[in-house]
Short mmCIF file of C-alpha atoms in Angstrom, two decimals:
data_model
loop_
_atom_site.label_atom_id
_atom_site.label_comp_id
_atom_site.label_asym_id
_atom_site.label_seq_id
_atom_site.Cartn_x
_atom_site.Cartn_y
_atom_site.Cartn_z
CA MET A 1 0.18 0.17 0.20
CA PRO A 2 1.66 3.33 -1.12
CA ARG A 3 2.05 6.10 1.66
CA ARG A 4 -0.39 9.28 1.01
CA ARG A 5 1.46 12.45 -0.21
CA ILE A 6 1.91 14.83 2.48
CA GLY A 7 -0.06 17.38 0.78
CA PHE A 8 -0.51 21.36 0.95
CA TRP A 9 -2.30 21.55 4.46
CA TYR A 10 0.06 19.52 6.42
CA ARG A 11 2.90 21.32 4.51
CA PHE A 12 1.19 24.83 5.28
CA ALA A 13 0.84 23.74 8.96
CA ALA A 14 4.58 22.73 9.03
CA VAL A 15 5.65 25.99 7.77
CA LEU A 16 3.62 27.74 10.89
CA CYS A 17 4.72 25.50 13.01
CA LYS A 18 8.27 24.37 12.68
CA PRO A 19 10.12 27.15 13.32
CA PRO A 20 8.72 28.23 16.80
CA LEU A 21 9.40 24.68 17.72
CA VAL A 22 12.97 24.90 16.21
CA VAL A 23 13.60 27.79 18.60
CA LEU A 24 12.19 26.66 21.69
CA ILE A 25 13.22 23.16 21.94
CA LYS A 26 16.53 21.06 21.00
CA ARG A 27 15.75 17.73 19.69
CA ASP A 28 16.93 14.03 20.75
CA TRP A 29 14.93 11.63 18.51
CA ARG A 30 15.69 8.19 18.30
CA GLY A 31 13.84 5.23 16.79
CA MET A 32 12.84 6.38 13.37
CA GLU A 33 13.88 2.95 11.76
CA HIS A 34 10.87 1.56 13.58
CA ILE A 35 8.29 3.81 11.66
CA PRO A 36 7.11 1.56 8.77
CA ALA A 37 8.08 2.82 5.35
CA GLU A 38 4.95 1.96 3.55
CA GLY A 39 1.52 0.52 4.85
CA GLY A 40 -1.07 1.63 7.48
CA PHE A 41 0.38 1.53 11.03
CA ILE A 42 -0.92 2.86 14.35
CA THR A 43 1.18 4.90 16.94
CA ALA A 44 0.67 5.03 20.72
CA VAL A 45 2.06 8.06 22.32
CA ASN A 46 1.93 9.17 25.91
CA HIS A 47 0.53 12.52 26.38
CA ASN A 48 1.95 15.15 28.89
CA SER A 49 1.61 18.58 27.74
CA HIS A 50 -0.75 20.74 25.69
CA ILE A 51 2.09 21.44 22.98
CA ASP A 52 3.36 17.96 22.71
CA PRO A 53 0.80 16.79 19.91
CA PHE A 54 3.09 19.69 17.88
CA ALA A 55 6.44 18.60 18.84
CA TYR A 56 5.30 14.65 18.20
CA ALA A 57 4.03 15.89 14.95
CA HIS A 58 7.55 17.56 14.27
CA PHE A 59 9.19 13.87 14.96
CA GLN A 60 7.02 11.85 12.65
CA TYR A 61 6.66 14.69 9.93
CA ASN A 62 10.50 14.43 9.63
CA THR A 63 10.10 10.50 9.25
CA GLY A 64 7.83 11.19 5.94
CA ARG A 65 4.96 9.41 7.53
CA VAL A 66 2.76 12.18 8.85
CA PRO A 67 0.29 11.17 11.53
CA ARG A 68 -3.14 11.88 11.14
CA PHE A 69 -4.58 12.51 15.16
CA LEU A 70 -7.81 11.59 16.22
CA ALA A 71 -10.19 14.39 17.16
CA LYS A 72 -13.90 15.10 18.22
CA SER A 73 -15.83 15.35 15.10
CA ALA A 74 -17.60 18.75 15.68
CA LEU A 75 -13.98 20.18 14.98
CA PHE A 76 -14.25 19.35 11.87
CA LYS A 77 -17.32 21.26 10.81
CA LYS A 78 -15.88 24.95 12.09
CA GLY A 79 -14.84 27.24 9.57
CA PHE A 80 -11.17 27.49 9.14
CA VAL A 81 -10.31 25.12 12.08
CA GLY A 82 -12.52 22.52 10.08
CA ALA A 83 -10.65 23.22 7.03
CA ALA A 84 -7.36 22.66 8.38
CA MET A 85 -8.42 19.50 9.90
CA ARG A 86 -9.71 18.16 7.15
CA GLY A 87 -7.14 19.41 4.64
CA THR A 88 -4.39 17.88 6.91
CA GLY A 89 -6.31 14.58 7.07
CA GLN A 90 -7.26 14.41 10.72
CA ILE A 91 -9.40 11.49 12.05
CA PRO A 92 -12.92 12.76 13.02
CA VAL A 93 -14.00 10.46 16.04
CA TYR A 94 -17.80 10.15 16.33
CA ARG A 95 -18.47 9.93 20.29
CA GLU A 96 -21.86 10.04 19.96
CA THR A 97 -22.33 6.70 18.17
CA THR A 98 -23.61 3.77 20.36
CA ASP A 99 -21.30 1.12 18.58
CA ALA A 100 -17.71 1.51 20.07
CA LEU A 101 -16.24 0.20 16.94
CA SER A 102 -18.34 2.59 14.55
CA ALA A 103 -16.89 5.45 16.92
CA PHE A 104 -13.33 4.57 15.40
CA ARG A 105 -14.73 3.57 11.47
CA ALA A 106 -12.89 6.81 10.02
CA ALA A 107 -9.72 5.63 11.65
CA ILE A 108 -9.91 2.27 10.66
CA ASP A 109 -10.44 3.05 7.27
CA ALA A 110 -7.49 5.71 7.24
CA VAL A 111 -5.27 2.35 8.56
CA GLU A 112 -6.69 0.46 5.52
CA ARG A 113 -5.87 3.19 3.16
CA GLY A 114 -2.10 3.18 4.27
CA GLU A 115 -2.23 5.61 6.79
CA CYS A 116 -0.66 6.40 10.18
CA VAL A 117 -3.21 7.12 12.76
CA ALA A 118 -1.51 8.83 16.15
CA PHE A 119 -3.59 7.49 19.39
CA TYR A 120 -3.17 9.24 22.78
CA PRO A 121 -4.05 6.09 24.34
CA GLU A 122 -4.64 7.56 27.99
CA GLY A 123 -7.28 10.07 26.13
CA THR A 124 -5.87 13.03 28.01
CA ILE A 125 -2.68 14.44 29.75
CA THR A 126 -1.45 12.10 32.58
CA ARG A 127 -2.72 12.68 35.76
CA ASP A 128 0.08 11.07 37.42
CA PRO A 129 2.09 13.09 39.93
CA ASP A 130 5.11 12.02 38.46
CA GLN A 131 3.82 12.38 34.72
CA TRP A 132 4.37 8.60 34.01
CA PRO A 133 1.49 7.33 31.25
CA MET A 134 -1.84 6.26 32.89
CA THR A 135 -3.94 3.21 32.14
CA GLY A 136 -5.27 3.59 28.44
CA LYS A 137 -8.61 3.59 26.81
CA THR A 138 -9.37 0.73 24.36
CA GLY A 139 -9.55 2.63 20.98
CA ALA A 140 -6.10 1.82 19.89
CA ALA A 141 -6.48 -1.65 20.58
CA ARG A 142 -9.90 -1.80 18.87
CA VAL A 143 -8.25 -0.43 15.76
CA ALA A 144 -5.37 -2.67 15.79
CA LEU A 145 -7.34 -5.83 16.08
CA GLN A 146 -9.60 -5.31 13.67
CA THR A 147 -6.73 -4.17 11.30
CA LYS A 148 -3.90 -6.30 12.40
CA CYS A 149 -1.72 -3.37 11.56
CA PRO A 150 1.63 -2.56 13.28
CA VAL A 151 1.58 -0.65 16.44
CA ILE A 152 4.43 1.36 17.11
CA PRO A 153 5.00 2.25 20.97
CA VAL A 154 6.28 5.88 20.96
CA ALA A 155 7.55 7.63 24.40
CA GLN A 156 8.19 11.64 24.72
CA TRP A 157 9.56 13.78 27.06
CA GLY A 158 10.65 17.46 27.20
CA ALA A 159 7.64 19.24 25.91
CA ASN A 160 6.24 18.90 29.31
CA GLU A 161 9.44 20.57 30.77
CA LEU A 162 8.68 23.36 28.41
CA LEU A 163 4.84 23.79 29.09
CA PRO A 164 3.87 21.43 32.18
CA PRO A 165 0.71 19.66 32.46
CA TYR A 166 -2.29 21.77 32.91
CA ALA A 167 0.07 25.03 33.22
CA LYS A 168 -0.74 28.18 31.58
CA LYS A 169 2.76 29.63 31.43
CA ALA A 170 5.43 28.14 29.76
CA ASN A 171 9.20 27.56 31.06
CA VAL A 172 10.96 28.95 28.05
CA LEU A 173 14.61 29.34 29.91
CA PRO A 174 16.64 27.22 29.67
CA ARG A 175 16.20 25.92 26.33
CA LYS A 176 14.11 22.30 26.54
CA THR A 177 14.92 18.96 24.78
CA HIS A 178 12.13 16.87 23.50
CA ARG A 179 13.42 13.27 23.43
CA VAL A 180 11.39 10.93 21.62
CA LEU A 181 12.17 7.31 21.48
CA ALA A 182 9.84 5.05 18.66
CA GLY A 183 10.11 1.32 19.62
CA PRO A 184 9.38 -2.00 17.49
CA PRO A 185 5.75 -3.23 17.00
CA VAL A 186 4.13 -4.35 19.91
CA ASP A 187 3.29 -8.25 19.54
CA LEU A 188 -0.71 -8.60 19.70
CA ALA A 189 -0.77 -11.54 17.46
CA ARG A 190 -2.18 -13.61 20.54
CA PHE A 191 -5.34 -11.46 20.77
CA TYR A 192 -6.14 -11.77 16.70
CA ASP A 193 -9.20 -13.14 15.47
CA LYS A 194 -11.04 -13.50 18.91
CA GLU A 195 -14.25 -11.68 20.11
CA MET A 196 -13.32 -8.22 21.22
CA THR A 197 -14.54 -8.59 24.79
CA PRO A 198 -13.99 -6.05 27.39
CA GLU A 199 -11.63 -7.92 28.83
CA LEU A 200 -9.75 -9.08 25.66
CA LEU A 201 -9.47 -5.01 24.79
CA LYS A 202 -8.45 -4.46 28.27
CA GLU A 203 -5.65 -7.13 28.04
CA ALA A 204 -4.36 -5.80 24.72
CA THR A 205 -4.53 -2.10 25.66
CA GLU A 206 -2.30 -3.11 28.90
CA VAL A 207 0.33 -4.85 26.66
CA ILE A 208 0.30 -1.68 24.60
CA MET A 209 0.55 0.99 27.34
CA ALA A 210 3.43 -1.32 29.32
CA ALA A 211 5.55 -0.91 25.92
CA VAL A 212 5.24 2.72 25.51
CA THR A 213 6.01 3.06 29.54
CA ARG A 214 9.51 0.99 28.62
CA GLN A 215 10.23 3.36 26.10
CA LEU A 216 10.09 6.26 28.45
CA GLU A 217 11.91 4.62 31.42
CA GLU A 218 14.74 4.53 28.99
CA ILE A 219 14.25 7.96 28.09
CA ARG A 220 14.11 9.31 31.56
CA GLY A 221 16.40 6.47 32.99
CA GLU A 222 14.45 5.34 35.67
CA LYS A 223 11.36 2.90 36.48
CA ALA A 224 7.80 3.50 36.49
CA PRO A 225 5.46 2.72 39.33
CA ARG A 226 4.31 -0.76 38.78
CA THR A 227 0.88 0.02 38.73
CA PRO A 228 0.06 2.65 36.50
CA TYR A 229 -2.04 5.79 37.60
CA ASP A 230 -6.20 5.01 36.96
CA PRO A 231 -7.73 8.09 36.85
CA ARG A 232 -11.24 6.14 37.08
CA GLN A 233 -10.24 4.22 40.21
CA GLU A 234 -8.70 7.81 41.69
CA ARG A 235 -12.62 9.22 41.12
CA ILE A 236 -13.93 6.16 42.79
CA GLU A 237 -11.75 6.39 45.57
CA GLN A 238 -12.72 10.24 46.02
CA ARG A 239 -16.48 9.52 45.97
CA ARG A 240 -15.69 7.22 48.57
CA ARG A 241 -13.75 9.34 50.76
CA THR A 242 -16.27 12.09 50.17
CA SER A 243 -18.88 9.71 51.18
CA ALA A 244 -17.46 8.74 54.45
CA GLN A 245 -16.99 12.10 55.42
CA ASN A 246 -20.78 13.04 54.67
CA ARG A 247 -21.91 9.95 56.93
CA GLN A 248 -20.28 11.54 59.99
CA THR A 249 -22.61 12.34 62.98
CA PRO A 250 -23.22 15.83 63.67
CA ALA A 251 -21.63 15.30 67.01
CA GLN A 252 -18.43 13.93 64.95
CA SER A 253 -18.45 17.00 63.14
CA LYS A 254 -18.57 19.23 66.25
CA ALA A 255 -15.85 17.60 67.81
CA GLU A 256 -13.58 17.85 65.20
CA GLN A 257 -14.24 21.28 64.55
CA GLU A 258 -13.62 22.08 68.42
CA GLU A 259 -10.47 20.09 68.02
CA GLY A 260 -9.54 22.58 65.12
CA GLN A 261 -9.99 25.21 67.48
CA GLY A 262 -7.92 24.10 70.16
CA THR A 263 -10.93 24.08 72.39
#
């Protein structure tokens, strides 16, 4: 399957974005040899800064295989932004559908056309206190198992030092280094041709996220926690703590207040 031409819109975006990226961050990019030269594939990438999609896109643009990111379908309908999203070949995700696989139909079609689809399996910027990858959502696994395409695990670090997660102000100086390490394809063969149950998708997703985390461990030179941060479990624990506080008797609450006031 031949690769798709980069096209006007992607080149236009590169003209706008590459100069400030080159000025703001140095580059330590490794593993480009693992990016397939031909055919459709997925990259699974960790997410730790609002600007790392631009920094990561710069890395992959330089491989000649431009990434097609997933985005909410509504963004493709809005004026210039919509025109740019369509022109650069980004992938709409139809979250309003009740069929989980149909929500990723455009991504499946893109892979089958020979495109690269870039997934942030965490679904959002990491909330792990030390910025390790969190547990992943199953979209990348769904597309990978449906198409049997290569899944390339990619870790990045450095854009988060320029703009930390959820920060509003960049740390421009000293100049930061964007480090990227792409690894060999994740072996998902044991999951092929099986019913895509929630359990199967969860296990395949864990294999993908473990591969991404190993790449990040190599970049950072340290070990990640044995158990990935799970935002869903954290929300459950938070609700449990809140519920426990709400069950306190008035006498307990009054006693705690008096203790806090030193009475």
